[in-house]
Coordinates of C-alpha atoms and ligand atoms in Angstrom, one line a residue:
M1 CA 66.7 149.1 97.7
K2 CA 64.9 152.2 98.0
V3 CA 66.6 153.6 95.1
K4 CA 65.5 151.1 92.5
K5 CA 62.0 151.9 94.1
L6 CA 62.2 155.2 93.7
L7 CA 63.1 154.9 90.1
S8 CA 60.3 152.4 89.1
V9 CA 57.6 154.8 91.3
L10 CA 59.3 157.5 88.4
L11 CA 59.3 155.7 85.5
M12 CA 56.2 153.9 85.7
A13 CA 54.8 157.8 86.5
G14 CA 56.7 158.2 82.6
M15 CA 58.1 161.4 84.8
V16 CA 62.0 160.9 83.9
M17 CA 64.0 163.3 82.6
G18 CA 67.4 162.7 83.7
I19 CA 69.5 160.8 86.9
T20 CA 72.8 161.6 87.7
A21 CA 74.7 159.7 90.5
C22 CA 76.6 162.2 92.9
G23 CA 78.2 160.8 95.7
S24 CA 76.4 158.8 97.9
Q25 CA 73.0 160.6 96.4
T26 CA 71.0 160.0 93.3
K27 CA 69.8 163.3 91.9
T28 CA 66.8 163.3 89.7
T29 CA 65.6 165.4 87.9
T30 CA 61.7 165.4 87.3
E31 CA 59.6 167.4 85.6
T32 CA 55.5 168.0 86.8
T33 CA 53.6 170.5 85.0
G34 CA 55.9 172.3 82.7
T35 CA 59.2 173.2 85.4
A36 CA 61.3 171.2 85.4
Q37 CA 62.2 170.5 89.6
T38 CA 65.1 168.2 90.9
T39 CA 64.4 166.2 93.8
E40 CA 67.1 165.2 96.0
A41 CA 67.1 161.3 97.2
T42 CA 68.7 161.7 100.3
E43 CA 67.3 158.5 102.0
A44 CA 69.0 156.1 103.8
S45 CA 69.3 154.0 101.3
A46 CA 71.8 156.1 99.5
G47 CA 73.6 157.2 102.8
D48 CA 73.3 154.7 106.1
I49 CA 73.1 151.5 103.3
P50 CA 75.6 151.5 100.8
L51 CA 75.2 148.8 98.3
I52 CA 78.3 146.4 98.4
G53 CA 79.9 144.4 95.4
V54 CA 81.1 141.0 96.2
T55 CA 83.2 138.3 94.5
I56 CA 83.9 135.1 95.6
Y57 CA 86.5 133.1 93.6
K58 CA 84.5 130.1 93.6
Y59 CA 81.3 129.4 95.5
D60 CA 82.5 126.0 95.2
D61 CA 84.8 126.0 97.9
N62 CA 84.1 124.7 101.3
F63 CA 85.9 127.5 103.4
M64 CA 84.6 130.3 101.2
S65 CA 80.9 129.3 101.3
Y66 CA 81.3 130.2 105.5
T67 CA 83.0 133.4 104.9
R68 CA 80.4 134.1 102.0
M69 CA 77.7 133.3 104.6
S70 CA 79.0 135.4 107.9
I71 CA 79.3 138.2 105.2
E72 CA 76.0 138.0 104.3
S73 CA 74.3 138.2 108.1
A74 CA 77.3 140.8 109.0
A75 CA 75.2 143.1 105.9
Q76 CA 71.9 142.6 107.3
G77 CA 70.7 146.1 108.1
K78 CA 73.8 147.6 107.5
A79 CA 74.3 146.9 103.5
E80 CA 73.1 145.5 100.3
L81 CA 75.1 143.5 98.2
L82 CA 75.7 142.6 95.6
M83 CA 77.0 139.0 95.4
N84 CA 79.4 137.2 92.5
D85 CA 80.9 133.4 92.1
S86 CA 83.6 134.0 89.8
Q87 CA 83.8 130.2 89.1
N88 CA 87.7 130.7 89.3
D89 CA 88.1 132.4 86.7
Q90 CA 89.6 135.7 87.2
S91 CA 88.4 137.4 83.6
K92 CA 85.2 136.6 84.8
Q93 CA 85.9 138.3 87.7
N94 CA 87.1 141.5 85.9
D95 CA 84.0 141.2 83.9
Q96 CA 81.6 141.4 87.6
V97 CA 83.9 144.0 88.8
D98 CA 83.1 146.1 85.5
T99 CA 79.5 145.5 85.7
M100 CA 79.1 146.1 89.5
I101 CA 80.8 149.6 89.2
A102 CA 78.4 150.5 86.5
K103 CA 75.6 149.2 88.7
G104 CA 77.2 151.8 91.4
V105 CA 78.4 150.2 94.3
K106 CA 79.9 152.1 96.6
A107 CA 82.7 150.2 97.8
L108 CA 84.0 146.8 96.5
A109 CA 84.7 143.4 99.0
I110 CA 87.3 141.3 96.5
N111 CA 88.2 137.7 96.9
L112 CA 90.5 137.4 93.8
V113 CA 90.6 134.1 91.9
D114 CA 94.5 134.8 91.0
P115 CA 96.0 136.6 93.7
G116 CA 98.1 138.9 91.6
A117 CA 95.4 140.5 90.5
A118 CA 95.2 142.4 93.4
P119 CA 96.6 145.8 91.2
A120 CA 94.5 145.2 88.1
I121 CA 91.3 145.3 90.1
A122 CA 92.7 148.2 92.5
D123 CA 92.8 150.2 88.9
K124 CA 89.2 149.3 88.6
A125 CA 88.4 150.4 91.3
K126 CA 90.4 153.6 91.8
A127 CA 89.4 155.1 88.1
A128 CA 85.5 154.7 89.5
G129 CA 86.7 156.7 92.5
I130 CA 85.4 153.7 94.9
P131 CA 87.3 151.9 97.9
V132 CA 88.3 148.2 97.7
I133 CA 88.8 145.4 100.4
F134 CA 90.3 142.1 99.5
F135 CA 90.2 139.4 101.4
N136 CA 90.8 135.6 102.0
K137 CA 93.8 136.1 99.1
E138 CA 96.0 138.3 100.0
Y139 CA 98.2 140.2 96.9
P140 CA 102.0 138.1 97.5
D141 CA 103.4 141.5 98.0
G142 CA 101.2 143.1 100.4
T143 CA 98.1 145.1 99.8
N144 CA 99.9 148.3 100.4
N145 CA 101.8 148.1 97.2
V146 CA 98.6 147.6 94.9
G147 CA 99.1 151.4 93.6
Y148 CA 96.3 152.3 95.5
D149 CA 95.7 154.2 98.8
K150 CA 92.1 152.9 99.1
A151 CA 92.9 148.9 99.1
W152 CA 92.5 147.1 102.6
F153 CA 93.0 143.6 103.0
V154 CA 91.1 141.4 105.7
G155 CA 92.4 137.8 105.9
T156 CA 94.9 136.1 108.4
N157 CA 99.0 135.6 108.7
S158 CA 99.5 132.8 106.3
A159 CA 102.6 131.6 107.7
E160 CA 100.9 131.2 111.8
S161 CA 98.9 128.0 110.4
G162 CA 101.2 126.1 109.3
I163 CA 103.6 126.8 112.5
I164 CA 100.6 126.4 114.7
Q165 CA 99.9 123.2 112.4
G166 CA 103.4 122.0 112.7
E167 CA 103.4 122.3 116.6
L168 CA 100.1 119.8 117.2
V169 CA 101.7 117.9 114.7
A170 CA 105.2 117.4 117.0
K171 CA 103.1 117.3 120.1
A172 CA 100.8 114.6 118.6
W173 CA 104.1 112.4 117.3
A174 CA 105.7 112.7 120.3
A175 CA 102.7 111.2 121.8
H176 CA 102.2 108.2 119.8
P177 CA 105.9 106.5 118.8
E178 CA 103.9 103.5 117.8
W179 CA 103.2 106.2 114.6
D180 CA 106.5 105.9 113.3
K181 CA 105.9 102.8 111.8
N182 CA 109.3 101.5 110.5
G183 CA 111.0 102.6 113.8
D184 CA 113.8 104.6 111.6
G185 CA 113.0 107.6 114.2
K186 CA 112.0 109.3 111.1
M187 CA 108.8 111.3 110.3
Q188 CA 107.5 109.7 106.5
Y189 CA 105.1 112.2 105.2
V190 CA 103.0 113.3 102.2
M191 CA 101.9 116.8 101.9
L192 CA 98.0 118.1 100.3
M193 CA 99.3 121.1 98.8
G194 CA 96.5 124.5 98.0
E195 CA 96.5 126.2 95.0
P196 CA 99.9 127.3 93.6
G197 CA 100.1 131.0 94.0
H198 CA 98.5 131.3 96.9
P199 CA 100.4 132.6 100.4
D200 CA 98.2 130.5 102.6
A201 CA 99.6 127.6 100.5
E202 CA 103.2 129.1 100.6
A203 CA 103.3 129.6 103.9
R204 CA 101.4 126.3 105.0
T205 CA 103.8 124.0 103.3
K206 CA 107.1 125.6 104.5
E207 CA 106.1 126.5 107.9
S208 CA 104.8 123.4 109.0
V209 CA 107.3 121.0 107.9
A210 CA 110.1 124.1 109.1
T211 CA 108.2 123.8 112.5
I212 CA 107.8 119.8 113.0
E213 CA 112.0 120.0 112.1
A214 CA 112.2 122.7 114.7
K215 CA 110.7 120.9 117.3
G216 CA 113.3 118.1 116.5
I217 CA 111.7 115.8 114.5
T218 CA 113.7 114.2 111.6
T219 CA 111.5 114.1 108.0
E220 CA 111.8 112.7 105.0
E221 CA 109.2 113.8 102.0
L222 CA 107.5 111.1 100.4
A223 CA 105.7 113.1 98.0
K224 CA 104.3 116.9 97.6
Q225 CA 101.1 117.6 95.4
T226 CA 98.9 120.8 94.8
G227 CA 95.0 119.3 95.3
M228 CA 94.1 122.7 94.9
W229 CA 91.6 123.0 98.0
D230 CA 89.6 120.9 97.6
A231 CA 88.7 117.4 98.2
S232 CA 88.4 115.1 95.2
K233 CA 91.2 115.9 94.0
G234 CA 92.9 115.5 97.8
K235 CA 91.4 111.7 97.4
E236 CA 92.5 111.1 93.8
L237 CA 96.0 112.1 95.1
M238 CA 95.9 110.3 98.2
E239 CA 94.8 107.2 96.5
T240 CA 97.9 107.8 94.1
W241 CA 100.2 107.6 97.0
L242 CA 98.9 105.0 98.8
A243 CA 99.7 102.4 96.1
A244 CA 102.9 104.2 95.6
H245 CA 104.3 104.4 99.2
G246 CA 101.0 102.3 101.9
D247 CA 102.3 101.8 104.9
K248 CA 105.4 104.0 104.4
I249 CA 103.3 107.1 104.8
E250 CA 103.6 107.8 108.5
M251 CA 101.8 111.5 108.2
V252 CA 99.9 112.9 105.9
L253 CA 99.5 117.0 106.0
C254 CA 97.2 118.8 104.2
N255 CA 97.0 122.5 103.8
N256 CA 93.1 122.9 104.1
D257 CA 90.6 120.6 105.9
G258 CA 88.6 120.2 102.2
M259 CA 91.9 118.2 101.1
A260 CA 91.8 116.2 104.2
L261 CA 87.9 115.2 103.9
G262 CA 88.8 113.5 100.5
V263 CA 92.3 111.9 102.2
I264 CA 90.2 110.2 104.8
E265 CA 87.7 109.0 102.2
A266 CA 90.2 107.8 100.4
L267 CA 92.5 106.0 103.8
K268 CA 88.8 104.5 104.7
A269 CA 88.1 102.6 101.2
A270 CA 91.6 101.0 102.5
G271 CA 90.6 100.0 105.1
Y272 CA 92.3 102.4 107.3
F273 CA 90.3 103.6 110.9
E274 CA 89.1 100.1 111.4
G275 CA 90.5 97.9 114.0
D276 CA 94.0 98.9 114.7
K277 CA 95.0 100.1 110.8
F278 CA 96.1 103.9 111.6
M279 CA 96.9 107.1 109.5
P280 CA 97.5 110.3 111.4
V281 CA 95.9 113.2 109.1
V282 CA 95.6 116.7 109.5
G283 CA 94.5 120.1 108.1
V284 CA 93.6 123.9 108.7
D285 CA 89.8 125.7 108.4
A286 CA 87.8 123.9 111.2
I287 CA 85.3 123.0 109.1
P288 CA 82.4 121.0 110.6
E289 CA 82.3 118.1 109.0
A290 CA 86.6 118.1 109.9
L291 CA 85.5 118.6 113.5
E292 CA 82.9 115.4 113.1
L293 CA 86.1 113.6 111.9
I294 CA 87.9 114.5 115.2
K295 CA 85.4 112.9 117.4
E296 CA 85.4 110.1 115.9
G297 CA 89.2 110.0 115.9
K298 CA 89.6 110.1 112.4
M299 CA 92.2 113.3 111.9
V300 CA 94.1 114.1 114.7
G301 CA 93.9 118.0 114.8
T302 CA 93.1 120.9 112.0
V303 CA 93.9 124.6 112.5
L304 CA 91.1 127.3 112.8
N305 CA 90.8 129.5 109.6
D306 CA 88.1 132.1 110.8
P307 CA 85.8 132.7 108.7
L308 CA 82.7 134.5 111.4
N309 CA 84.9 137.3 111.8
Q310 CA 87.5 137.3 108.6
G311 CA 83.7 137.8 107.0
K312 CA 82.7 140.3 110.0
A313 CA 85.6 142.7 109.5
T314 CA 84.9 142.2 105.6
L315 CA 82.0 143.7 105.7
E316 CA 82.4 146.1 108.1
L317 CA 85.7 147.7 106.7
A318 CA 83.5 147.9 103.0
V319 CA 81.1 149.4 104.9
N320 CA 83.0 152.1 106.5
A321 CA 84.9 152.9 103.7
A322 CA 81.3 153.0 101.6
L323 CA 80.4 155.5 103.4
G324 CA 84.3 157.6 103.5
K325 CA 84.6 156.5 107.2
D326 CA 87.7 155.5 108.3
V327 CA 87.5 151.8 108.2
L328 CA 88.4 150.6 111.4
E329 CA 85.2 153.5 112.7
G330 CA 83.0 151.6 115.3
T331 CA 84.9 148.6 115.2
S332 CA 87.3 146.6 116.8
W333 CA 90.1 145.6 114.5
E334 CA 93.3 146.4 113.7
L335 CA 95.3 147.6 110.7
D336 CA 98.5 146.2 110.2
E337 CA 101.5 147.8 108.0
T338 CA 100.2 146.2 105.4
L339 CA 96.8 147.5 105.7
A340 CA 95.6 144.2 107.1
V341 CA 93.3 143.2 109.3
R342 CA 94.8 140.0 110.3
V343 CA 92.3 136.9 112.4
P344 CA 94.1 135.0 114.5
Y345 CA 94.3 131.0 113.9
V346 CA 94.2 128.6 116.7
A347 CA 94.9 125.1 117.1
I348 CA 92.1 122.7 117.6
T349 CA 92.3 118.8 118.7
E350 CA 89.2 117.4 120.4
E351 CA 89.8 118.9 123.7
N352 CA 88.6 122.5 122.4
L353 CA 86.3 121.5 119.4
D354 CA 84.4 124.0 120.9
V355 CA 85.7 127.0 119.9
A356 CA 85.8 126.0 116.1
E357 CA 82.1 125.3 116.2
E358 CA 81.6 128.9 117.3
A359 CA 83.0 129.9 114.8
Y360 CA 81.2 128.4 112.1
G361 CA 78.3 129.4 113.5
M362 CA 77.2 125.3 115.0
K363 CA 76.6 126.9 118.7
Ligands
BGC1 C1 91.1 128.3 102.8 C2 90.7 127.5 102.0 C3 90.5 128.3 101.6 C4 91.2 129.5 100.7 C5 90.7 129.8 99.8 C6 92.1 129.9 102.3 O1 92.9 130.1 103.3 O2 92.2 127.6 104.5 O3 90.4 126.3 102.7 O4 90.0 127.5 100.3 O5 91.7 130.1 101.8 O6 91.4 130.9 99.2
CA2 CA1 109.6 106.8 110.2

């Protein structure tokens, strides 16, 4: 970063008298031959390449690691990033935001730990006079209600993922009458939910089943619990449910692929996917590991949650906001009335794996 370089040069020369950050410029006062002299650093680093502070709610999340990579690659030549792992701890994230503000970031891009913390983070940004782009975890009351007119959201329409998952399941169920193992005409399912209070988790849980029912399929819930988006928790839940219900389970609905990976581990250990022992499992995200399982016939399908475009949109809005431009300037994104850019979901089965491979940078 050029400002830093300039500072160290000045420090080495022992000439620094005082430095004041001023808008997007760094004002440096130096003393040379007894007469104070003011130089304005107006180079690209202070103007065109803004410093942007980013938090990821936890690095240890399958989907977020792809979104993070996308933000990093979109930032090439456009922004300098301060990237933080909030380790699933909202108070840690609050401290990180304070630190980044103290370091002079020109915009924040925040993947909240707790979606409800949006107004508190927005207050910090407001007090510092900088814009904030929330991404992936949406304030449940809408970003337009966080109390700050320089706050936006980049993510998805959560309900859409549940609806698409439900449609995918209904279609596959109709094509496979043998999946109704007890022949009672109903779909006995188990549901692995994402973290409580996360709009994606809430909407996927509700909309997937509502859509299956709307397609005329009667469902019966055998078990439903949160697996916190996490593969190892997904595995544990599935082990417990297999012990309790075994082949009474006819469908496994997962709010994300991370948990589906764990479920499939548990199923494999119990002898599934060998011979004609089969269990249909669906997820959301379309992460590469899930695409592999779909290819192997161990997962019925998933729903693309596009990290490439969500990361890109997050970065582009943050850069524009940092430079004081209209957030959409020079981009192809659109904002809805809640000040959100919502990247569409896409149903993924073995027929269109390439669509997801592209979004995960595999192509
Ligand atoms: C993804 C999950 C991820 C979560 C993190 C969701 O949109 O589908 O896989 O764990 O975001 O907030
Ligand atoms: Ca049945």
